Tab-separated table of C-alpha atoms in Angstrom:
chain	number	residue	atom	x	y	z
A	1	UNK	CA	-0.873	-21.769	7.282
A	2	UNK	CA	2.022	-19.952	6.501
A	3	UNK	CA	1.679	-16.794	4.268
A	4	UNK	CA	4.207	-15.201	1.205
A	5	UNK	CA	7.037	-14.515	2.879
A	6	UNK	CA	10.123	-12.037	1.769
A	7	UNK	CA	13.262	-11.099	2.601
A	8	UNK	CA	15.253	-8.793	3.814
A	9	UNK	CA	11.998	-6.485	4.915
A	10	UNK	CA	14.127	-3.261	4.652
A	11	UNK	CA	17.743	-3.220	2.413
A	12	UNK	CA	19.805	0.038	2.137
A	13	UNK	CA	22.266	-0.070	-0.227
A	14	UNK	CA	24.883	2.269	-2.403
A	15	UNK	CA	24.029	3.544	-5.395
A	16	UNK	CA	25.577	0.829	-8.413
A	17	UNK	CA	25.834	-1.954	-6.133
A	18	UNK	CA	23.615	-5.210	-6.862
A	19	UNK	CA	20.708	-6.320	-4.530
A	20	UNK	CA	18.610	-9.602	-4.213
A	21	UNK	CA	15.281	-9.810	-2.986
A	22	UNK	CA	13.295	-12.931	-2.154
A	23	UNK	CA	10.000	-14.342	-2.304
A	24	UNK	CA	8.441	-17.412	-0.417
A	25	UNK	CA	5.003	-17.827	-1.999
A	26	UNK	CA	2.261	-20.082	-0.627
A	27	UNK	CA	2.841	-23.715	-0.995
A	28	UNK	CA	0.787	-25.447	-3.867
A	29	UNK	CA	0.560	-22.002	-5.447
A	30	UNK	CA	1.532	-22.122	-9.341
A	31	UNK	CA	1.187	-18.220	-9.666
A	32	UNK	CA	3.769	-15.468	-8.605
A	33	UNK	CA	4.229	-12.193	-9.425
A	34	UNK	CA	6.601	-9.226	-8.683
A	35	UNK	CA	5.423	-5.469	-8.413
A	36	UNK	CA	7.102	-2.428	-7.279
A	37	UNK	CA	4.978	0.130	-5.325
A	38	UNK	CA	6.298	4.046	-5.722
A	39	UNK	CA	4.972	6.577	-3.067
A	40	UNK	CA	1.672	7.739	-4.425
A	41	UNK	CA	1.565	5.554	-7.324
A	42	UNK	CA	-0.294	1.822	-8.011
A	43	UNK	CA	1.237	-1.304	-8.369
A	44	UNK	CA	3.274	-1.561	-11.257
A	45	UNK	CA	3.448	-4.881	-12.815
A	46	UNK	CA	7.318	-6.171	-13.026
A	47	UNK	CA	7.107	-9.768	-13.560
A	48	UNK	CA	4.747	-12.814	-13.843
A	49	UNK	CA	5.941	-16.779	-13.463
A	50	UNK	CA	3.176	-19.699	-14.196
A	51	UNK	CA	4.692	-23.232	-13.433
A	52	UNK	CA	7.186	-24.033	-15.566
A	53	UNK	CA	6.120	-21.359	-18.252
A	54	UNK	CA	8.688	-19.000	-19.789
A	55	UNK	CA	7.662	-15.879	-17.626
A	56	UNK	CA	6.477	-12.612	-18.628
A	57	UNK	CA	9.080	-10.148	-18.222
A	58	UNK	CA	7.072	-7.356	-19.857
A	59	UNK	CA	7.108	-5.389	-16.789
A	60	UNK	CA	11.001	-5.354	-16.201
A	61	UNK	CA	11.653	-1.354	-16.125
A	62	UNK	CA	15.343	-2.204	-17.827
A	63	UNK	CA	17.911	-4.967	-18.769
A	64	UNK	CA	19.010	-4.182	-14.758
A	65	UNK	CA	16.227	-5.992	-13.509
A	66	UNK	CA	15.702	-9.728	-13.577
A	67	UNK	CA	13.970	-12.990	-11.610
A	68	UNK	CA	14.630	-16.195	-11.575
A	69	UNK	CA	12.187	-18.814	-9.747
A	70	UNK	CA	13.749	-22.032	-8.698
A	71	UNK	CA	11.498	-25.213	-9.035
A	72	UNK	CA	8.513	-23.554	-9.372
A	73	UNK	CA	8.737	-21.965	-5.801
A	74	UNK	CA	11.416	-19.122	-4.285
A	75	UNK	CA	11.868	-16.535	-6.420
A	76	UNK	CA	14.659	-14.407	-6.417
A	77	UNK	CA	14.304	-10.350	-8.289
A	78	UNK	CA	17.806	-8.814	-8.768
A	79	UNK	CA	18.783	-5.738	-8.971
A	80	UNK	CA	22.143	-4.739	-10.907
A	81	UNK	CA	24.079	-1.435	-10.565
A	82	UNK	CA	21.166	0.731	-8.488
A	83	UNK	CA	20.079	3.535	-9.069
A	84	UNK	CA	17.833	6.584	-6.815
A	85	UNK	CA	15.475	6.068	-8.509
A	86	UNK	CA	14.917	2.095	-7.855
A	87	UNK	CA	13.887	3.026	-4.351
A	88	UNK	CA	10.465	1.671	-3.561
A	89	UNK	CA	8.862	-1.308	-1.966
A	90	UNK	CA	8.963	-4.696	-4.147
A	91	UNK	CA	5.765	-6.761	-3.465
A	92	UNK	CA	5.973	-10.159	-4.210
A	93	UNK	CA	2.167	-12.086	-4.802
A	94	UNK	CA	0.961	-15.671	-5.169
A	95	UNK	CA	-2.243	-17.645	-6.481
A	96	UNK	CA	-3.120	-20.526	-6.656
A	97	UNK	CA	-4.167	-20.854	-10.742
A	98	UNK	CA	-3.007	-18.931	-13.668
A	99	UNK	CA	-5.956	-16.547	-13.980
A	100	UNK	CA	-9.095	-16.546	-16.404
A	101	UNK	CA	-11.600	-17.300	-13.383
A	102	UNK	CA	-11.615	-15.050	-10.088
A	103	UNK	CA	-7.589	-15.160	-9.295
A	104	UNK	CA	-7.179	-13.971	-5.555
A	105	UNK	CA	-3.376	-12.715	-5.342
A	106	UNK	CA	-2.282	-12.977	-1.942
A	107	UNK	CA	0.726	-10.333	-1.210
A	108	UNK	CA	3.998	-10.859	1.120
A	109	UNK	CA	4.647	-7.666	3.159
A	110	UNK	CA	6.975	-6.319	1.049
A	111	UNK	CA	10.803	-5.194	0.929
A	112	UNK	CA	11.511	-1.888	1.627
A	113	UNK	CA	14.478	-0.986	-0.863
A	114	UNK	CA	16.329	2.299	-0.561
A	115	UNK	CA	19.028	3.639	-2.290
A	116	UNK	CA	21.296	6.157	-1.408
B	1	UNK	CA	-4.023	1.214	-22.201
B	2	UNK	CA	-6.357	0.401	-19.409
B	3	UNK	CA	-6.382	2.516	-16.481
B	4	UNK	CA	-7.777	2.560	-13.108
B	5	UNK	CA	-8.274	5.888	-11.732
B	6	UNK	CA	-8.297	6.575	-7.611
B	7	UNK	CA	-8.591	9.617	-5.177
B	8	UNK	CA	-5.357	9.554	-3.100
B	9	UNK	CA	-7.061	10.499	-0.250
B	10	UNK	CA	-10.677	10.162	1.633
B	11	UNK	CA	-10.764	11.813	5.117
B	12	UNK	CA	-14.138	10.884	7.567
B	13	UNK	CA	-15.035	10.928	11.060
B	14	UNK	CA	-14.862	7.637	13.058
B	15	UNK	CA	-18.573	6.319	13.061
B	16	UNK	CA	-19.667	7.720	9.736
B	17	UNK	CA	-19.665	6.150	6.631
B	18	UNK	CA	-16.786	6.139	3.800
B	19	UNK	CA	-16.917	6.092	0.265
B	20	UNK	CA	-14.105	5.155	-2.187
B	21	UNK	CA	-14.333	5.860	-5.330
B	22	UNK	CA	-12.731	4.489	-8.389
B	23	UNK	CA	-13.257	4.357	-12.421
B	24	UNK	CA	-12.019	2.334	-14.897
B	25	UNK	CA	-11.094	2.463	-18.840
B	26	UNK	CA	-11.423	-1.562	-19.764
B	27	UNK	CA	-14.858	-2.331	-21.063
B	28	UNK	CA	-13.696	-6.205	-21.378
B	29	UNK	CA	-13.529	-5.930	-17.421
B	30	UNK	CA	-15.079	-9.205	-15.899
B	31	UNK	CA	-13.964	-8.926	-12.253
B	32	UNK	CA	-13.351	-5.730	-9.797
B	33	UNK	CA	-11.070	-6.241	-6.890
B	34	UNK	CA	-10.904	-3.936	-3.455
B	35	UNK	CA	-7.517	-4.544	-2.003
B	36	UNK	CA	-6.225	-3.298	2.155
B	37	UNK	CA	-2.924	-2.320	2.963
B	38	UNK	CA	-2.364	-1.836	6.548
B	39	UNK	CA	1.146	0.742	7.518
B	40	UNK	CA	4.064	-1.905	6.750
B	41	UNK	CA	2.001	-4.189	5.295
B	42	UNK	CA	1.601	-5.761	2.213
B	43	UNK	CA	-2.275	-5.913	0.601
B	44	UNK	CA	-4.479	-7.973	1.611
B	45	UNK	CA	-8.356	-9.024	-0.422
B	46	UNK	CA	-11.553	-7.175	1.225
B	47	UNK	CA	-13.599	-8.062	-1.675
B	48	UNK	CA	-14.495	-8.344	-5.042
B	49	UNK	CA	-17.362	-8.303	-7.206
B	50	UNK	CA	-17.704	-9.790	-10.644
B	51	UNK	CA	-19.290	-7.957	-13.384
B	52	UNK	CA	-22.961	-9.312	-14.076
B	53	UNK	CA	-23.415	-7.706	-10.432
B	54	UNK	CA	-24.294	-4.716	-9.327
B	55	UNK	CA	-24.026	-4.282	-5.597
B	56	UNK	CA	-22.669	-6.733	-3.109
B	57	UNK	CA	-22.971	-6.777	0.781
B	58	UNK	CA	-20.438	-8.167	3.261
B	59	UNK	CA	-21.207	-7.024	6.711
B	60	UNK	CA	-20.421	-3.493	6.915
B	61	UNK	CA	-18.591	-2.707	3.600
B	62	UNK	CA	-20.843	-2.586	0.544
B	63	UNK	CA	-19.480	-2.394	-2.933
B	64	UNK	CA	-21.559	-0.879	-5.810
B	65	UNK	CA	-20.432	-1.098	-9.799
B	66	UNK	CA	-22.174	1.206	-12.257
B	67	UNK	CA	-21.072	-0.991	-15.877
B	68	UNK	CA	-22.185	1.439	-17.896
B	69	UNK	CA	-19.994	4.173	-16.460
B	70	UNK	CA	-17.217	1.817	-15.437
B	71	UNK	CA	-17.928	3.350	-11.707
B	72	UNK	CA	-17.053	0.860	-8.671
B	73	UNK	CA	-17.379	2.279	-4.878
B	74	UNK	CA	-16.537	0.869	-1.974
B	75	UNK	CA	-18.672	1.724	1.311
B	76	UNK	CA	-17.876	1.136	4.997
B	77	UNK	CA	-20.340	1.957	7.134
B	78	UNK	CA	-19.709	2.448	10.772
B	79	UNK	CA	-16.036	3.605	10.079
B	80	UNK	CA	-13.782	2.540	12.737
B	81	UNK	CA	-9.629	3.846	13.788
B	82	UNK	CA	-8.422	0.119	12.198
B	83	UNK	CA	-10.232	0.564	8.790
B	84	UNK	CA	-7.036	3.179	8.542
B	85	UNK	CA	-5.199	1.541	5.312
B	86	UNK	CA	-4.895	2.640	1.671
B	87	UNK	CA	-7.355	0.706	-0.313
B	88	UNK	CA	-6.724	-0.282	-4.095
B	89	UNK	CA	-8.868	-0.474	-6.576
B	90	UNK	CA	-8.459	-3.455	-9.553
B	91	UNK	CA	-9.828	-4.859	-12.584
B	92	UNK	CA	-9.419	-7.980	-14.259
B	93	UNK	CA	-10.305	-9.369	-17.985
B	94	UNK	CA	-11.054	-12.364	-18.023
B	95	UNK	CA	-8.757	-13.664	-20.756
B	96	UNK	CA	-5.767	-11.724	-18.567
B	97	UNK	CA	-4.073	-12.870	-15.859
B	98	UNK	CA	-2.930	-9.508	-14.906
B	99	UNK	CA	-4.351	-7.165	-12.565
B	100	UNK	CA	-4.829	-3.270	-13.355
B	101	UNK	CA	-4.290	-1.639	-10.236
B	102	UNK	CA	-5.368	2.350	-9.127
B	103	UNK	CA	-2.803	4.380	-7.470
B	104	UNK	CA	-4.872	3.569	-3.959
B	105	UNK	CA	-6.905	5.623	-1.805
B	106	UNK	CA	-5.132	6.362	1.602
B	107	UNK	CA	-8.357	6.621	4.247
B	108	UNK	CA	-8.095	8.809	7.025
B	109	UNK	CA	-10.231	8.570	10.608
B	110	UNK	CA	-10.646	11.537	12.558
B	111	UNK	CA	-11.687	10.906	15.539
């Protein structure tokens, strides 16, 4: 079946302009999560969404950053007013519970985000 | 915090054996995840071991976790040109649905 999807795979953009990046998780899966992967470092945590719970947005580097997921599937992570520094590859994961067992996360490829 | 420490990098000859290495900081740890991640890819589960074990065995890649010095290693014997990825390193409490990830181990295959 079809895998987490995301778009656009690569996105250039200006410096202070605003980008969107989408996720298509795994049908049936209640779990998603958003990380951003920096050359050389892990995966840093941004954002967690579990049904219809309020998300965890402990992860969100700054008030620029923010996700929305629409009916419990797409979700959508913009970016307002880039910066250099925001250049990195956004991952976007599903699963299929919330956790406390063995949670597999299965990852989309990724959006390459640079900004010049 | 918790941590999850990683080599970046792990250089072998195709046909030997490789050994990743990675250590952890949370004692409440109840499963340990290795992760894949092909060029362009995203990451993808090899395997994962839960923490009343101590070794586990899936055809050539065998993954050994020393508790008591919050040690996990992952081996691949028989190292082949497409076992070229990074590989991550995770933990997982079990009252967490987060993962804490290591910075990832980039494995390189001379030939």
């Amino acid at each position: 079946g079809a895998g987490v999807s995301q778009s656009p795979s690569n996105k250039v953009t200006e410096k202070g302009k605003d980008v969107e990046l989408r996720c298509d998780p795994i049908s049936g899966h209640t779990a998603l999560y958003w990380y951003r992967q920096s050359l050389g470092q892990g995966l840093e945590f941004l954002i967690y969404f579990q049904g219809n719970s309020a998300p965890d947005k402990s992860g969100l580097p700054s008030d620029r950053f923010s996700a929305e997921r629409t009916g419990g599937s797409v979700s959508t992570l913009t970016i307002q007013r880039t910066q250099q520094e925001d250049s990195a590859v956004y991952l976007c994961a599903s699963s299929p519970n919330s956790g406390g067992a063995h949670n597999e996360q299965f990852f989309g490829p990724g959006t390459r985000l640079t900004v010049l | 915090g918790e941590d999850v420490e990683q080599s970046l990098f792990l250089s072998v000859r195709e046909g030997d054996s490789s050994v990743i290495n990675c250590t952890y900081t949370d004692s409440s740890s109840t499963y340990l995840y290795w992760y894949k991640q092909e060029p362009g890819a995203g990451l993808q589960l090899l395997t994962y071991i839960f923490s009343n074990m101590d070794m586990k065995q899936d055809q050539r890649l065998t993954v050994l976790l020393n508790k008591k010095d919050k040690h996990l290693s992952l081996r691949i014997a028989d190292t082949q040109t497409g076992d070229s990825a990074i590989y991550f390193c995770a933990e997982k409490a079990d009252s967490n649905y987060q993962l804490i990830w290591g910075a990832g181990t980039k494995l390189i295959i001379k030939p």
